[in-house]
Tab-separated table of C-alpha atoms and ligand atoms in Angstrom:
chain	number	residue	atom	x	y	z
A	1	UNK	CA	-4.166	23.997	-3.651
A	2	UNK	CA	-7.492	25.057	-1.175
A	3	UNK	CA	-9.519	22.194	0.380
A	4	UNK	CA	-11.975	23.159	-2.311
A	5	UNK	CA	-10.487	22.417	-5.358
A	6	UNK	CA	-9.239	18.929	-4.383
A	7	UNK	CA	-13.130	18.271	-3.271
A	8	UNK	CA	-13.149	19.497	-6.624
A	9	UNK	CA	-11.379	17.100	-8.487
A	10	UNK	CA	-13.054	14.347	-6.739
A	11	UNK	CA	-11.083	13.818	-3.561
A	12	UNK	CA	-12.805	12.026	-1.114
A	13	UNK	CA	-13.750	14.944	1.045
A	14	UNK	CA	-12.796	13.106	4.708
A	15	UNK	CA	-9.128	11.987	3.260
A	16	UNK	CA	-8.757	16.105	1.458
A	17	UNK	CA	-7.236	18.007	4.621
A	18	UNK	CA	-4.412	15.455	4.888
A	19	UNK	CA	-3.965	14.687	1.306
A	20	UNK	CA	-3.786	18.349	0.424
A	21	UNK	CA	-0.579	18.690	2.506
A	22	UNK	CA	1.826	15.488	0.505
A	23	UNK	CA	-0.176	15.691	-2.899
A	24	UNK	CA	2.316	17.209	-5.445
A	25	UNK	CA	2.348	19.322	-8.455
A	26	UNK	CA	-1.242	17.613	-9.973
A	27	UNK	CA	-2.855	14.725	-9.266
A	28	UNK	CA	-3.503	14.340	-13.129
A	29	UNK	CA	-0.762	12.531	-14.307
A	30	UNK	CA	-2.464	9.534	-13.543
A	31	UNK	CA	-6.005	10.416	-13.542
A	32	UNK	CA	-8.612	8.669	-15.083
A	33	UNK	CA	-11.305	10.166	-17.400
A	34	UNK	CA	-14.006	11.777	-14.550
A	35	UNK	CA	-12.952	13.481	-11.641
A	36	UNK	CA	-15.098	10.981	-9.373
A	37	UNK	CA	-13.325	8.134	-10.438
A	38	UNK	CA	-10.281	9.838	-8.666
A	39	UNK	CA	-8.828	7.677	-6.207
A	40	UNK	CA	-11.359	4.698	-6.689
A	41	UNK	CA	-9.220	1.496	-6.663
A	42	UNK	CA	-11.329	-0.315	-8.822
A	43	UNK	CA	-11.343	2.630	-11.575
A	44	UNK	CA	-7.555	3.522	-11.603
A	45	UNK	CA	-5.752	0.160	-10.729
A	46	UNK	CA	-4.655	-1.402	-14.148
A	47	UNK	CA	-3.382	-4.732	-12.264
A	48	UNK	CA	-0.300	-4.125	-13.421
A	49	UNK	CA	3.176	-5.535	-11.492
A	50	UNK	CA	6.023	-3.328	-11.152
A	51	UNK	CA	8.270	-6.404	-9.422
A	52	UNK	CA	7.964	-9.266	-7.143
A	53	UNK	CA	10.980	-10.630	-4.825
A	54	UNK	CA	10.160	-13.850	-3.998
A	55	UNK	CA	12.948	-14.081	-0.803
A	56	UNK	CA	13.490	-10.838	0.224
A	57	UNK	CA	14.654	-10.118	3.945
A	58	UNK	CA	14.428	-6.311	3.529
A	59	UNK	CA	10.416	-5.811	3.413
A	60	UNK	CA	9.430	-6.539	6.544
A	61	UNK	CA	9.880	-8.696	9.621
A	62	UNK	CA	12.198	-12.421	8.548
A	63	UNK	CA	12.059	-13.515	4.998
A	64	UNK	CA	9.194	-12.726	2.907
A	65	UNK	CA	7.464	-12.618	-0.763
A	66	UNK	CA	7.332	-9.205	-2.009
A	67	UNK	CA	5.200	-7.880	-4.258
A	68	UNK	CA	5.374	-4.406	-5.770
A	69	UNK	CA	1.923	-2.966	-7.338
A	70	UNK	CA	2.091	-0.724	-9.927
A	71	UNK	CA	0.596	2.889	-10.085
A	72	UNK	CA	0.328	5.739	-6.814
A	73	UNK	CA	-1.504	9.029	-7.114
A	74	UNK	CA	0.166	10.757	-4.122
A	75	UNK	CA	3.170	11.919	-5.932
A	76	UNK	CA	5.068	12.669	-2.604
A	77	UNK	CA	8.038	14.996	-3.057
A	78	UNK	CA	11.273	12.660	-2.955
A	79	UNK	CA	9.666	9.868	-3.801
A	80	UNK	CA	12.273	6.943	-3.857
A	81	UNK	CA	10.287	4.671	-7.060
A	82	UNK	CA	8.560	7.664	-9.266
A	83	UNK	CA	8.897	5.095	-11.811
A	84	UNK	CA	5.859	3.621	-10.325
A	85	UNK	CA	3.423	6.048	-9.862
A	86	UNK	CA	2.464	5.217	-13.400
A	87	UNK	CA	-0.274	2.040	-13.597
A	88	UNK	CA	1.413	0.427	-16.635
A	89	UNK	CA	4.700	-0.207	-15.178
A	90	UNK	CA	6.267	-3.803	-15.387
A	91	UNK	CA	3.409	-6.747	-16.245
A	92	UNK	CA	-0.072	-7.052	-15.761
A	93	UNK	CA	-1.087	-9.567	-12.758
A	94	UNK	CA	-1.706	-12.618	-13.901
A	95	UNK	CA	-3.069	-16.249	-12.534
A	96	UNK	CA	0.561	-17.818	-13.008
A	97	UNK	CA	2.037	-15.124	-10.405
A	98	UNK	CA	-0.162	-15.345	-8.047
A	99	UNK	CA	0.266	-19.351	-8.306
A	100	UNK	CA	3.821	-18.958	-7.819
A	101	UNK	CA	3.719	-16.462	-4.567
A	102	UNK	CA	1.443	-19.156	-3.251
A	103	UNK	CA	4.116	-21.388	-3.686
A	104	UNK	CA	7.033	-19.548	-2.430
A	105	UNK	CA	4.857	-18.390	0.476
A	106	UNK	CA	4.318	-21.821	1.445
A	107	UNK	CA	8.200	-22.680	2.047
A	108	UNK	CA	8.236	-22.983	5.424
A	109	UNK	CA	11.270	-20.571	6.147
A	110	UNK	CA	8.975	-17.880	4.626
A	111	UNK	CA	7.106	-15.783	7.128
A	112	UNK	CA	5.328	-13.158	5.262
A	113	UNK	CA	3.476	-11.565	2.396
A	114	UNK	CA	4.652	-7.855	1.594
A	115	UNK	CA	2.222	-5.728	-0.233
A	116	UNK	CA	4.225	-2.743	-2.321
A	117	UNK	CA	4.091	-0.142	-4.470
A	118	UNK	CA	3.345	2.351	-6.033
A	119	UNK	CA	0.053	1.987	-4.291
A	120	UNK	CA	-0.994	-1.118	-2.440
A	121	UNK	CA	-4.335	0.765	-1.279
A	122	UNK	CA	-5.063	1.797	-5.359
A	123	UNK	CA	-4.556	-1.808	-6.283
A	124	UNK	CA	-7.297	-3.629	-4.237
A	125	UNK	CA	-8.738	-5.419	-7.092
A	126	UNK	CA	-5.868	-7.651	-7.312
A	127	UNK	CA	-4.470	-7.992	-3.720
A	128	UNK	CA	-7.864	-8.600	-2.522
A	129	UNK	CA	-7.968	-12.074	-4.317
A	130	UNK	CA	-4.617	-12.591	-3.468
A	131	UNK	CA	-4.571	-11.787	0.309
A	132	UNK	CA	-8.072	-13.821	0.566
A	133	UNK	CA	-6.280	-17.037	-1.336
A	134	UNK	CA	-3.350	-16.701	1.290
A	135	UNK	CA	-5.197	-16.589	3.865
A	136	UNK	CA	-7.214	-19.557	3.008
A	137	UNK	CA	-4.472	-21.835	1.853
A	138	UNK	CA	-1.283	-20.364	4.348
A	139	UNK	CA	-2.843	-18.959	7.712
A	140	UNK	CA	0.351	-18.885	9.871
A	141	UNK	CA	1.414	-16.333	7.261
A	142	UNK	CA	1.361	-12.725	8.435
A	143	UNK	CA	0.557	-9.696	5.312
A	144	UNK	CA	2.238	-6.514	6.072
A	145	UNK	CA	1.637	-3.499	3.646
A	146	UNK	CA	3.031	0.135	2.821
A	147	UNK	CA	0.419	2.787	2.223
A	148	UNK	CA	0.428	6.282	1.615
A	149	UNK	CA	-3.129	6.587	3.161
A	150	UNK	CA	-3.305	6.685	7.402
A	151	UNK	CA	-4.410	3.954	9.093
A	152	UNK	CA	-7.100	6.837	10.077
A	153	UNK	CA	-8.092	7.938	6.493
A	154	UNK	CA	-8.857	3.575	5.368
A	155	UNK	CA	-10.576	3.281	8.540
A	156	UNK	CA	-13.057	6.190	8.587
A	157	UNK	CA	-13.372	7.123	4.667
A	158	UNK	CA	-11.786	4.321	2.872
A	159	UNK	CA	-13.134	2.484	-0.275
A	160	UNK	CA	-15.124	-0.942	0.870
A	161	UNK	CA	-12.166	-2.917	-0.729
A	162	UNK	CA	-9.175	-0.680	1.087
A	163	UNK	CA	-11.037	-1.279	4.184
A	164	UNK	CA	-11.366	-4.789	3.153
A	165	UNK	CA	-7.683	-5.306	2.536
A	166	UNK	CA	-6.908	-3.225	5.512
A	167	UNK	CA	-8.720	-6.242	7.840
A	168	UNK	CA	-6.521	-8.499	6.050
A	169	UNK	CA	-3.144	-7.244	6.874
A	170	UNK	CA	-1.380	-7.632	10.408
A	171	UNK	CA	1.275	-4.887	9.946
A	172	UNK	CA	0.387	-1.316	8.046
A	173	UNK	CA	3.559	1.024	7.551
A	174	UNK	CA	1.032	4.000	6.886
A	175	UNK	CA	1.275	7.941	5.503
A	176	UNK	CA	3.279	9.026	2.719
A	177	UNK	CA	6.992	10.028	2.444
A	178	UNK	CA	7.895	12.890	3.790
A	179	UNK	CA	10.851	14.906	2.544
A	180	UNK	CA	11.025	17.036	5.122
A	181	UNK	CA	10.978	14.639	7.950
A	182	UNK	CA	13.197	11.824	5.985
A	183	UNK	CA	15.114	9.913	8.345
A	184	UNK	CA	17.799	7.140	6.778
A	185	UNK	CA	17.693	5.197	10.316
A	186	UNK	CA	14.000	4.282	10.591
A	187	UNK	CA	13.407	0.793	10.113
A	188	UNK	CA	10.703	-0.151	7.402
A	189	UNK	CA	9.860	3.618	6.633
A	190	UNK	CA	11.230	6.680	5.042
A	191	UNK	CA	10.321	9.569	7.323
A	192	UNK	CA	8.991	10.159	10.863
A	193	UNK	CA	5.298	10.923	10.179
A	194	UNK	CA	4.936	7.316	8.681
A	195	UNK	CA	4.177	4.917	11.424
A	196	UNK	CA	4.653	0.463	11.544
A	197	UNK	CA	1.158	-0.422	12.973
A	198	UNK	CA	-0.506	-3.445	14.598
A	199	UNK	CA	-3.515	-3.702	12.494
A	200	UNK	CA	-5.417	-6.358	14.810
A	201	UNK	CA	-4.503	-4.607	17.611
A	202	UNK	CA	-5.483	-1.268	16.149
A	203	UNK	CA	-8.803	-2.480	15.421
A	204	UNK	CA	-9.513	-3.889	18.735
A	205	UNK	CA	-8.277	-0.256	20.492
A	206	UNK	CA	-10.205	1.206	18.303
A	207	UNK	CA	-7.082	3.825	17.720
A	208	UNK	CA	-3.506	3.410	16.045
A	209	UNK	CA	-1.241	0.711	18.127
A	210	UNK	CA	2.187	0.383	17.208
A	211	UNK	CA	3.532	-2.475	16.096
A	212	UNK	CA	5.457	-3.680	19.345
A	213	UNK	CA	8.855	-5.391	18.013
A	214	UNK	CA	9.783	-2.072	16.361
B	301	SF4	S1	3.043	6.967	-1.414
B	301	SF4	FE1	5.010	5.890	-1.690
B	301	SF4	S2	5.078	5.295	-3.867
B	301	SF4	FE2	3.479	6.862	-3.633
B	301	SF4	S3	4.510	8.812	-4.124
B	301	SF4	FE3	4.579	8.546	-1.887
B	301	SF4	S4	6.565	7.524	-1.470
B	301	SF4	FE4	6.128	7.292	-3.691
């Protein structure tokens, strides 16, 4: 597919270069009704909840609530969840969940918040309020989140809510999968090209930092 006919079908035209390379077959599966709504967070997110592991030591750095959003547009080849590119998958997000990872945040062995998907980045609308409610009620807890957008592509042509939710997280595992450069032994991340970031850090340099206890 040319540059063109993803500016086309509504792709932001900063994020279309890199997009254009891990975007499958067609973007449409998903789509909503205009092309301009494409990628809009608060057009395609259904706040919809594909899971959420309330002690989970896999998602991150020590033991953490994980929640899995429901829905991704970038439809990367190899994808290891396709079930949950779709928006409607699992339960839609309700008060009573986000009550109860409040709660299980606040145990103190808990370190963490992991935002997951599908599409964390697609799904602002819900982790906004969420992220903003942690922060107010648990601030020793640190958010990480898995995106398929760079760190570069939120920062420069994000939506005002993925940038937002980006100055709300302290770790970003960022880019999508890539088949072609999968690698089993990577720790939080499927393939080389996807990096573990130091958000604060990253902001202050201006530039991507790595996340130092890689
Ligand atoms: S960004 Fe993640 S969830 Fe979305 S298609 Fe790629 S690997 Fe799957």
């Amino acid at each position: 597919m040319t540059t063109s006919a993803f500016a086309d079908r509504g792709l932001p035209s900063p994020l279309t270069a890199d997009l254009s390379a891990t975007v499958g077959r067609t973007a449409a599966r998903n789509a909503p009704q205009t092309p301009s709504d494409r990628w809009d967070p608060t057009v395609v997110s259904q706040a919809y909840i594909a899971d959420y592991k309330p002690f989970t030591a896999l998602d991150g750095e020590g033991v953490r609530c994980a929640l899995y959003v429901s829905g991704c547009l970038f439809e990367c080849p190899g994808c290891f969840n396709e079930a949950a590119w779709s928006f409607r998958l699992g339960t839609p997000y309700d008060d009573a969940l986000e009550d109860r990872v409040l709660a299980d945040l606040a145990k103190p062995y808990v370190q963490g918040l992991s935002l997951l998907g599908g599409e964390p980045m697609l799904n602002t609308p819900v982790l906004l309020r969420l992220v903003e409610r942690v922060r107010a009620a648990l601030p020793g807890k640190d958010v990480w989140c898995w995106t398929g957008f760079t760190f570069e592509q939120l920062t420069t042509a994000g939506h005002p809510q993925q940038q937002a939710l980006l100055e709300q997280v302290d770790v970003l595992v960022d880019g999508p999968f890539r088949q072609d450069r999968k690698d089993l032994t990577l720790r939080f991340r499927g393939s080389t090209n996807q990096r573990v970031l130091d958000v604060p850090a990253s902001f202050a340099a201006g530039e991507a930092v790595a996340w130092p206890r890689l």
